[in-house]
PDB file of C-alpha atoms and ligand atoms in Angstrom:
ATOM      1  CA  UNK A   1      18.933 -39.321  11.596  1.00 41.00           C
ATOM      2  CA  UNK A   2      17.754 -36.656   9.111  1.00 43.00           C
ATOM      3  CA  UNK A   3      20.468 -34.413   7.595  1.00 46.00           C
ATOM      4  CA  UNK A   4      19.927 -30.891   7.753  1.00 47.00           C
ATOM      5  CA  UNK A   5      19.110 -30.734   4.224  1.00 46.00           C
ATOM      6  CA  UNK A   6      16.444 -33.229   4.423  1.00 47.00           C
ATOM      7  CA  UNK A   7      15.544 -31.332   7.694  1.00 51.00           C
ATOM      8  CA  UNK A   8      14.693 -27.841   5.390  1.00 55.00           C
ATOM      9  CA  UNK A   9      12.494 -30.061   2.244  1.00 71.00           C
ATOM     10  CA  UNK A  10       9.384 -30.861   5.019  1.00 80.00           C
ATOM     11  CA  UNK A  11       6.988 -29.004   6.889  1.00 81.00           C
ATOM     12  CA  UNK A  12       7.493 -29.950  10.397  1.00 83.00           C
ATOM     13  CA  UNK A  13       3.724 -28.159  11.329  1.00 84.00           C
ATOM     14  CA  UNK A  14       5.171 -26.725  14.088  1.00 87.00           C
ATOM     15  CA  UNK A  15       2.827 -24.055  14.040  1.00 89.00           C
ATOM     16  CA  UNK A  16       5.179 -21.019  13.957  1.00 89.00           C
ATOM     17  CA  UNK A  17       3.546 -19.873  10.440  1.00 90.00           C
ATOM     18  CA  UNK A  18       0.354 -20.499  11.817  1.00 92.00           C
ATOM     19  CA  UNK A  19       1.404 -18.284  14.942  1.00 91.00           C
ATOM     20  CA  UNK A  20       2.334 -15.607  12.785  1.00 89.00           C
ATOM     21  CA  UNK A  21      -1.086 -14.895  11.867  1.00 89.00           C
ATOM     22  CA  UNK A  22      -3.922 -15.793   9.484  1.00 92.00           C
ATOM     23  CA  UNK A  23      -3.459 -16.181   5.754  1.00 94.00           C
ATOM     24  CA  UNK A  24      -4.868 -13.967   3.634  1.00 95.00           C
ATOM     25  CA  UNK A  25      -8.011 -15.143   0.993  1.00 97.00           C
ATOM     26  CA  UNK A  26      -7.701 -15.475  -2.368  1.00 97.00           C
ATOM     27  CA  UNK A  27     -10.373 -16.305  -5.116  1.00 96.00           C
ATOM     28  CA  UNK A  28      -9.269 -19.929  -5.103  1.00 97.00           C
ATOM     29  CA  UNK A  29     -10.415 -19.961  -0.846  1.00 97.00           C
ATOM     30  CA  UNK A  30     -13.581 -18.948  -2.413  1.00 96.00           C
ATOM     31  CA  UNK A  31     -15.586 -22.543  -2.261  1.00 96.00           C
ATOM     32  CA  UNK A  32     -13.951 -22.719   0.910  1.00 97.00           C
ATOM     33  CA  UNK A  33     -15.451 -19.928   2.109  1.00 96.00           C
ATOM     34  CA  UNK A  34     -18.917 -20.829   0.167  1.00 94.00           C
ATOM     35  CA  UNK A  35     -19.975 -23.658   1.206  1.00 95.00           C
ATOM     36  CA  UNK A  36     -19.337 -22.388   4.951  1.00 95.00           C
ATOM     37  CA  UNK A  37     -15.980 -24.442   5.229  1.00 97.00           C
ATOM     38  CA  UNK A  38     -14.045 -21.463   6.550  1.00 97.00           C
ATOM     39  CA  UNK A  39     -16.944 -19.588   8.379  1.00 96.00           C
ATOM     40  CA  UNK A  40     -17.387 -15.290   7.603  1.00 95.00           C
ATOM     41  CA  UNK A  41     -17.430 -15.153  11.074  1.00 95.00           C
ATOM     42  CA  UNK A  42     -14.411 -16.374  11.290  1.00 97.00           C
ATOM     43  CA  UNK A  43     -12.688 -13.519   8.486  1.00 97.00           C
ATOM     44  CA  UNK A  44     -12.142  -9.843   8.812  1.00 97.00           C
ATOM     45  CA  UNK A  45     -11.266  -7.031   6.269  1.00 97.00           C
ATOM     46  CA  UNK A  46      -8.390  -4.728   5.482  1.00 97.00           C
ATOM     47  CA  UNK A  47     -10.086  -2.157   3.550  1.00 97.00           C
ATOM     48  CA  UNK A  48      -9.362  -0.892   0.648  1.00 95.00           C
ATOM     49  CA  UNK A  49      -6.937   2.030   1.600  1.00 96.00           C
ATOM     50  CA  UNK A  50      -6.437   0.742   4.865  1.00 97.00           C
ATOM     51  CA  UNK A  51      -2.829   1.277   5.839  1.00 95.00           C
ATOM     52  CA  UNK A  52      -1.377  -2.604   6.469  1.00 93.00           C
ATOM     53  CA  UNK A  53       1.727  -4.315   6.378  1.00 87.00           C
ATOM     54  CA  UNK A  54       3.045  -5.050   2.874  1.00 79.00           C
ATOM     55  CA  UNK A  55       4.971  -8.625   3.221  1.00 72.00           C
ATOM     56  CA  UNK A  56       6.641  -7.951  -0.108  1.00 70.00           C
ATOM     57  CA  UNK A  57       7.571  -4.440   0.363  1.00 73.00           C
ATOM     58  CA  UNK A  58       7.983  -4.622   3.870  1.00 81.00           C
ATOM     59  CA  UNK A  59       6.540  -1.488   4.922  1.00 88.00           C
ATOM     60  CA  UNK A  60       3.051  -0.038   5.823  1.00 91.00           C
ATOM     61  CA  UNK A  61       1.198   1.101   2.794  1.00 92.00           C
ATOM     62  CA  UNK A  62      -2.352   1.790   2.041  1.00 95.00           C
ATOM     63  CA  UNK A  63      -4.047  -2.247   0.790  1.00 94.00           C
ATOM     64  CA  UNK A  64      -4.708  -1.904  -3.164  1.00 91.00           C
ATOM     65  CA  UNK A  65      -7.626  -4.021  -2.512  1.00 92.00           C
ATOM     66  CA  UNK A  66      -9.764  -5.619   0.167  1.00 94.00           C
ATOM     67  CA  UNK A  67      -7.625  -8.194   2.024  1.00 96.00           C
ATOM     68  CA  UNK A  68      -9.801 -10.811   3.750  1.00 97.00           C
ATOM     69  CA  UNK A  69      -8.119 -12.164   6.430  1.00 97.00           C
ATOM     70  CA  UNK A  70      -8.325 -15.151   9.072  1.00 97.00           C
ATOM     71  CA  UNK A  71      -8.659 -13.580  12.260  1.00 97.00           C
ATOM     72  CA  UNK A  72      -6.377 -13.929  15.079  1.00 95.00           C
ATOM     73  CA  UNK A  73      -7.301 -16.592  18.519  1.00 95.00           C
ATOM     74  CA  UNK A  74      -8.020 -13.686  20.356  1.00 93.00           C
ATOM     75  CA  UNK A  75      -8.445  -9.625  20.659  1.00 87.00           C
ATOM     76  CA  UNK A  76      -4.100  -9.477  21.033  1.00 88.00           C
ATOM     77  CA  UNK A  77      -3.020 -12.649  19.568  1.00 92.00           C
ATOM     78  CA  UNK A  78      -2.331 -12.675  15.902  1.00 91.00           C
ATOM     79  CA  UNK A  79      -2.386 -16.252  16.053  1.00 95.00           C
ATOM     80  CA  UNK A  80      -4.942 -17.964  13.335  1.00 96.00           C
ATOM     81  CA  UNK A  81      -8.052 -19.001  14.881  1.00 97.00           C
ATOM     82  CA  UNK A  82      -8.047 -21.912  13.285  1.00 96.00           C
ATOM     83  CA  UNK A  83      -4.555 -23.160  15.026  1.00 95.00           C
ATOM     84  CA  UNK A  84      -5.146 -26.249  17.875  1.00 92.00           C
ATOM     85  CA  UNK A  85      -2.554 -24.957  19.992  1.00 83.00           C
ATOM     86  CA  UNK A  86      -2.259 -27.725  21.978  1.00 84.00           C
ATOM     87  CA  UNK A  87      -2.411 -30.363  19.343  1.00 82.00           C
ATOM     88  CA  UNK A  88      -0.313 -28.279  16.974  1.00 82.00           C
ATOM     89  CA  UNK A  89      -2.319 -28.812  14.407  1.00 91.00           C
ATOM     90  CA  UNK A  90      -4.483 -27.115  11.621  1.00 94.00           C
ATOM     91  CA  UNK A  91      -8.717 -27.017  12.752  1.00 94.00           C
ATOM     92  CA  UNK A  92      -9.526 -27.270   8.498  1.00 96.00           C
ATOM     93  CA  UNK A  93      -6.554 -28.885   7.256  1.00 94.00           C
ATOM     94  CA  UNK A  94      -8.517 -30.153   4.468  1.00 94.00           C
ATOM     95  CA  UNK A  95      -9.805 -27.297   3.275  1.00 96.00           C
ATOM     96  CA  UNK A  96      -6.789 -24.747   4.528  1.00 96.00           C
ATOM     97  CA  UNK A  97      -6.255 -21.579   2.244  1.00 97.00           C
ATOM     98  CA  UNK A  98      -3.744 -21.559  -0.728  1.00 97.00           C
ATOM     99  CA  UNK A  99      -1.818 -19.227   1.491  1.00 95.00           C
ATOM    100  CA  UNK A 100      -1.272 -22.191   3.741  1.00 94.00           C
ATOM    101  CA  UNK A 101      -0.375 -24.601   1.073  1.00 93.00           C
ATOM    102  CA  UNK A 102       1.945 -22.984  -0.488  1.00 93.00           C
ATOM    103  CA  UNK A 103       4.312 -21.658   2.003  1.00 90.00           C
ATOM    104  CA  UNK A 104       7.150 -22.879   2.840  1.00 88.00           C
ATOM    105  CA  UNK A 105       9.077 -21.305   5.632  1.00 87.00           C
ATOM    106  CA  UNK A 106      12.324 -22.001   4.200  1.00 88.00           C
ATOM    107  CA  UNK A 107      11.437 -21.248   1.032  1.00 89.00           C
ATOM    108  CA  UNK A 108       9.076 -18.293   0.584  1.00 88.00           C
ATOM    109  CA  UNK A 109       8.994 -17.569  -3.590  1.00 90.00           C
ATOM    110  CA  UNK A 110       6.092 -19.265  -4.271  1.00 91.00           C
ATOM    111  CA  UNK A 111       3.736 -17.487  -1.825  1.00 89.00           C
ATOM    112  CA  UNK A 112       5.781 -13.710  -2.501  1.00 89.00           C
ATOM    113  CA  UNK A 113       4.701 -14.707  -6.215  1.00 90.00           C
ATOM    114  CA  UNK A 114       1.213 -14.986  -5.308  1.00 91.00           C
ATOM    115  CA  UNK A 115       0.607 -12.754  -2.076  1.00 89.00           C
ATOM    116  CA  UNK A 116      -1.348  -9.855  -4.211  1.00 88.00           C
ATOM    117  CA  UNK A 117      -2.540 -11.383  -6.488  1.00 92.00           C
ATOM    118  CA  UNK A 118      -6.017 -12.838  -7.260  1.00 95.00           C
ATOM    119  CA  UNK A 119      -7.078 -11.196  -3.477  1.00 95.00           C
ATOM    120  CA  UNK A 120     -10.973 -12.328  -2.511  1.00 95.00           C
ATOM    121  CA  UNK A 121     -12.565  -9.081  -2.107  1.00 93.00           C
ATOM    122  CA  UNK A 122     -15.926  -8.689  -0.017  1.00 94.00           C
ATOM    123  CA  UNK A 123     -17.865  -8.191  -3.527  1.00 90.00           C
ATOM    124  CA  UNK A 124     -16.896 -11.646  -4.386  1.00 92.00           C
ATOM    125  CA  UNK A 125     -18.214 -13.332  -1.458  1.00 92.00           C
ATOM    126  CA  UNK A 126     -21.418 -11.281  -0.973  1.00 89.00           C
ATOM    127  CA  UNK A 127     -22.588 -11.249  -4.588  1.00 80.00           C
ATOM    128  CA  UNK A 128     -25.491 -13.505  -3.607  1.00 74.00           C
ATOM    129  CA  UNK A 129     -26.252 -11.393  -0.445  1.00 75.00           C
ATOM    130  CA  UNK A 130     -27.502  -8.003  -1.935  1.00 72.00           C
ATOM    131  CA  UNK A 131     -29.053  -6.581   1.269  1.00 78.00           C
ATOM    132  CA  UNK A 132     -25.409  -6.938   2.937  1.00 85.00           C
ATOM    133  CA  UNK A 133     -23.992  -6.110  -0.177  1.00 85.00           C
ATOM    134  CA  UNK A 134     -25.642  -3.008  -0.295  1.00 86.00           C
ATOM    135  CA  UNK A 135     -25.032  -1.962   3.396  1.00 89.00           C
ATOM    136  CA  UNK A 136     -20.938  -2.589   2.930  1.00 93.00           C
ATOM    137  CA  UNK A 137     -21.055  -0.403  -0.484  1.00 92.00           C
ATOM    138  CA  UNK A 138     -22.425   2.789   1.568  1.00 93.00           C
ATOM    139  CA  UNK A 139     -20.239   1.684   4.859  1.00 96.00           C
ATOM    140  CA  UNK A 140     -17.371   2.096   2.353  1.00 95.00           C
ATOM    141  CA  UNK A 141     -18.625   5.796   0.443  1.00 96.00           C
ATOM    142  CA  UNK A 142     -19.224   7.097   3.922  1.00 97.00           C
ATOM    143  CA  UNK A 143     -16.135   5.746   5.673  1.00 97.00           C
ATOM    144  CA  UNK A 144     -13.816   5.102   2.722  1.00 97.00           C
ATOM    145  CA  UNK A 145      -9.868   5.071   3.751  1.00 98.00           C
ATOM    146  CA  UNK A 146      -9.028   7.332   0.797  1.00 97.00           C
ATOM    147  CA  UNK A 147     -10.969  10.128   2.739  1.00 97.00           C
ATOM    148  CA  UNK A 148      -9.706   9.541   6.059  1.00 97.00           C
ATOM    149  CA  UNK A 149      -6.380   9.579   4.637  1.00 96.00           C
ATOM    150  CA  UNK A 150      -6.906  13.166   3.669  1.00 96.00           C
ATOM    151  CA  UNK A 151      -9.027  14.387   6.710  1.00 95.00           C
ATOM    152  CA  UNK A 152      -6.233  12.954   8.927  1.00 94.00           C
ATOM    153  CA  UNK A 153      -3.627  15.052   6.947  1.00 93.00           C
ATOM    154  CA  UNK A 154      -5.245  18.013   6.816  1.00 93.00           C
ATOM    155  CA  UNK A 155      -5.684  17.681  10.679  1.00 91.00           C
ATOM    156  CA  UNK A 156      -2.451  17.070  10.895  1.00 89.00           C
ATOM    157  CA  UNK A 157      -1.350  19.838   8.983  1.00 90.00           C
ATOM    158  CA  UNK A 158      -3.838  22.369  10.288  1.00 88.00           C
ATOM    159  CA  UNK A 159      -5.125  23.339   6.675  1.00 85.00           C
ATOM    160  CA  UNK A 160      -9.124  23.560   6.723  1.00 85.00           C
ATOM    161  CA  UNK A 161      -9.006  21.699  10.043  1.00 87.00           C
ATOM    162  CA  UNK A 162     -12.207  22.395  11.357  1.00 89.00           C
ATOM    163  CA  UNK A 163     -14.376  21.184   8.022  1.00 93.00           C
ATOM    164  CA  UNK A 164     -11.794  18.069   9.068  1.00 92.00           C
ATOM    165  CA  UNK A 165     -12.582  17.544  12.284  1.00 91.00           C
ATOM    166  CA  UNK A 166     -15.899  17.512  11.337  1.00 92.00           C
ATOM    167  CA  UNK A 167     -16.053  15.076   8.738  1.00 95.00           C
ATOM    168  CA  UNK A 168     -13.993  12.504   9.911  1.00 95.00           C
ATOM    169  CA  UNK A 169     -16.403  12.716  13.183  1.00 94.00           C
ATOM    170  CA  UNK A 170     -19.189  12.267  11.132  1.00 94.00           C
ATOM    171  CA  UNK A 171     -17.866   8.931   9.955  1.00 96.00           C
ATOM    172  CA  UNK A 172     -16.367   7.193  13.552  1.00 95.00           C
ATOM    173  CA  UNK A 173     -19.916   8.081  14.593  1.00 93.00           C
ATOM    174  CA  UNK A 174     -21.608   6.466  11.652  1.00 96.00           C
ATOM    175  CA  UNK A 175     -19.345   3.520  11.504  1.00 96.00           C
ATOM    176  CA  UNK A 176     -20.007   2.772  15.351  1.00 93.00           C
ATOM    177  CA  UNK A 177     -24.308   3.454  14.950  1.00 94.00           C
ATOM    178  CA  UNK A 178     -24.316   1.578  11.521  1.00 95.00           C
ATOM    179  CA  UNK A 179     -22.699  -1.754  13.662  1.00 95.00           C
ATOM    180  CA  UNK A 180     -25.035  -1.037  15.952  1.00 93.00           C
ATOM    181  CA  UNK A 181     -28.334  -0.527  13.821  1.00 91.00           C
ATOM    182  CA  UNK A 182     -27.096  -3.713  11.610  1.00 89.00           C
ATOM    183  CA  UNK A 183     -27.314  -6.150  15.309  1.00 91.00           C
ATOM    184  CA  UNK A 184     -29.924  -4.380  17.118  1.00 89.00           C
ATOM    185  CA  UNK A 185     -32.104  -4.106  14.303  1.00 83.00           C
ATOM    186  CA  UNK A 186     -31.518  -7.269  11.542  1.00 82.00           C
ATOM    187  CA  UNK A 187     -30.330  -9.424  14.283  1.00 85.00           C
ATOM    188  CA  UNK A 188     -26.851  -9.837  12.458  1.00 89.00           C
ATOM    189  CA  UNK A 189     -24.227 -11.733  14.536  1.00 92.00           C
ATOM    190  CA  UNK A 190     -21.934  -9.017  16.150  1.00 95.00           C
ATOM    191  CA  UNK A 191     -19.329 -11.960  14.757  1.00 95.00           C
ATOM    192  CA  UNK A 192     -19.562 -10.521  11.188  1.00 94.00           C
ATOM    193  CA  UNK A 193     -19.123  -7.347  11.614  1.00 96.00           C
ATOM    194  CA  UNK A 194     -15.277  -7.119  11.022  1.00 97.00           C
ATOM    195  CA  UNK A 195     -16.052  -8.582   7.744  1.00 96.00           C
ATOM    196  CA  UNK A 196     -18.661  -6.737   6.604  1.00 96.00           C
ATOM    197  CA  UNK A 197     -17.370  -3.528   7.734  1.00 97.00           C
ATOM    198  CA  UNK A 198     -13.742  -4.204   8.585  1.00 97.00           C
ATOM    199  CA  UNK A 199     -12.594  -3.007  11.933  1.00 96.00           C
ATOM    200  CA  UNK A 200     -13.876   0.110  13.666  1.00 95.00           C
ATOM    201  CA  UNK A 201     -12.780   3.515  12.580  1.00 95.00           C
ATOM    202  CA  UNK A 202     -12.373   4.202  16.274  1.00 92.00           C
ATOM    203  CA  UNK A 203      -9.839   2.022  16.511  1.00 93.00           C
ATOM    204  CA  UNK A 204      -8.330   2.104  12.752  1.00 95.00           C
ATOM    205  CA  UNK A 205      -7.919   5.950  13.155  1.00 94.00           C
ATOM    206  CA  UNK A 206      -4.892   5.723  15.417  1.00 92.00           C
ATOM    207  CA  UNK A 207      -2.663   4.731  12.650  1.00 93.00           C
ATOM    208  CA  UNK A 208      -3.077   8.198  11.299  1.00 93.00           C
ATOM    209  CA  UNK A 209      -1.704   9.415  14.514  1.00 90.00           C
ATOM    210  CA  UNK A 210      -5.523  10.608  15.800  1.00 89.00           C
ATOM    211  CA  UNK A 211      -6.039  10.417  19.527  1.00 85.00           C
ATOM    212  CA  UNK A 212     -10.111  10.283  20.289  1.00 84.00           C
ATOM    213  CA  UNK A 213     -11.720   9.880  23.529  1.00 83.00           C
ATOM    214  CA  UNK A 214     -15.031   8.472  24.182  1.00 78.00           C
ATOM    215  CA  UNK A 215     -17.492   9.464  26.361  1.00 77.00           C
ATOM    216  CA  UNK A 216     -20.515   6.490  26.191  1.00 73.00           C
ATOM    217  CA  UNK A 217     -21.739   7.311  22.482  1.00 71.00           C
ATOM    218  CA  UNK A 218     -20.201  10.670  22.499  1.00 76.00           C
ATOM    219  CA  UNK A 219     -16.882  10.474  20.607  1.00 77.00           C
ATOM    220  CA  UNK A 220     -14.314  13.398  20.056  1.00 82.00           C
ATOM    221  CA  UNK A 221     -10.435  13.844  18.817  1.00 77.00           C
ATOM    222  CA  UNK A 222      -8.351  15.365  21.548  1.00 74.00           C
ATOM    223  CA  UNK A 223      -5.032  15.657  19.851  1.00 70.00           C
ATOM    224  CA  UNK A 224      -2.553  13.958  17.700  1.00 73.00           C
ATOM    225  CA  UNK A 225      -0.392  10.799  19.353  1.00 66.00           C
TER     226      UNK A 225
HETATM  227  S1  SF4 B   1      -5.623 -22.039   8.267  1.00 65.09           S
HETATM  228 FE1  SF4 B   1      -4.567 -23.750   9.233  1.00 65.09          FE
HETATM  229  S2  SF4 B   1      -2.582 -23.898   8.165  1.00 65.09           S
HETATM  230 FE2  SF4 B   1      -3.440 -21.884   7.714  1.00 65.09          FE
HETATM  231  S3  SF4 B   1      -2.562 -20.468   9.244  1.00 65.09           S
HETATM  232 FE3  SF4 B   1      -4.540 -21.224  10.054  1.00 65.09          FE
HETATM  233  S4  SF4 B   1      -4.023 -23.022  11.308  1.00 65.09           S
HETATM  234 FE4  SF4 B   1      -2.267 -22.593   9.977  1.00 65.09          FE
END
C-alpha cells in the first residue's frame, strides 16, 4: 500500500487538471502546433488587453500578450477538448503542451515559474500565412482591447459618451461582418475563427459591464449590467 507521501510524487491522470481547462501555448508547443499535431481549430485567443484570469496574481487583469489557449469540450465546459472523459486519458499525450508536462498538482512552482513567459502569440504561428496574417493585424487596430477599455469607461462614466457609443458600435459590428465576410467569402472554417480573431466582441464586451441587445444584424447597448 502506497504511503501518502509516495501518494503526492505521481500523477495519478485523474483528469482534474485537465478538467480545469486547457493549457495555455507557449513557443516550445510551437512544432506541436506546426506540423498540425494540436489542430488551430482546436485553439482560441485571449487578446492582447483582454481582461482574463491571472493564475499568478489571482485576479482579472488585462493579458500582456496574446494567450493561445486549448479550448474547452464544449460552449460551457472549460474542460480541454482534448480530455477522453471516459477513458480518463489525454487525446495527444505524446505531443501534450509544456503546460501539461510540467504541472504538478501538488506541486505548482515549476509551471507559476513559467506561466507568462515565452507565451505563443498569433504572429508566431501565422508568420507563414500572410493573407490571415494580415486580416488578424486590422481585426486587432479596429477592435483592439486597449480601446474598448476606454470606450467602456467613458460610457461608464458618461464623459463624451455619445462619440463612445458610437465607436465601440462600430467595432461589435465589424468584428461580427469581418467573421462573416472571412467564411462566406474565403471559405474559412467557422472553427478558426476564435483563433484568428479571438472571441466575439459581442460577447467579450460584457466584462466591461456593457449590456447589448441584438436584433438579427442590428446590434445596440441598452445599459450597463
Ligand atoms: S492537452 Fe492533454 S494533458 Fe493537457 S489539459 Fe488537455 S487533456 Fe490534459
Amino acid at each position: 500500500m502506497e504511503d501518502s507521501a509516495t501518494q503526492k510524487i505521481q500523477c495519478r491522470r485523474c483528469g482534474t487538471c485537465c478538467a480545469k481547462g486547457g493549457p495555455a501555448l507557449h513557443r516550445a508547443d510551437r512544432e506541436a502546433v506546426d506540423s498540425g499535431k494540436i489542430p488551430l481549430k482546436c485553439l482560441f485567443t485571449i487578446r492582447q488587453s483582454e481582461p482574463a484570469y491571472d493564475n499568478i496574481r489571482r485576479a482579472i487583469a488585462p493579458a500582456a500578450s496574446d494567450i493561445i489557449k486549448i479550448k474547452g469540450a464544449a460552449e460551457n465546459d472549460a474542460t480541454c477538448i482534448f480530455l477522453d472523459q471516459e477513458r480518463v486519458g489525454c487525446g495527444i499525450y505524446e505531443a501534450r503542451p509544456v503546460e501539461c508536462r510540467v504541472l504538478t498538482c501538488w506541486d505548482t512552482r515549476a509551471i507559476m515559474a513559467m506561466y507568462d513567459q515565452e507565451r505563443l502569440t498569433r504572429a508566431d504561428l501565422l508568420a507563414r500565412l500572410p493573407g490571415l496574417n494580415d486580416l488578424v493585424t486590422e481585426h486587432q487596430e479596429r477592435c483592439g482591447y486597449e480601446q474598448v477599455a476606454q470606450w467602456a469607461e467613458r460610457i461608464k462614466q458618461g464623459q463624451d459618451k455619445e462619440p463612445a457609443v458610437e465607436a465601440l458600435l462600430h467595432a461589435i459590428r465589424y468584428d461580427q461582418s469581418l467573421r462573416q465576410v472571412a467564411i462566406e467569402r474565403t471559405h474559412l472554417d467557422p472553427r478558426l475563427l476564435e483563433f484568428l480573431f479571438g472571441r466575439a466582441l459581442s460577447i467579450t464586451i460584457r466584462m466591461y459591464g456593457i449590456k447589448l441587445a441584438k436584433k438579427g444584424d442590428q446590434v445596440t447597448i441598452v445599459g450597463m449590467l
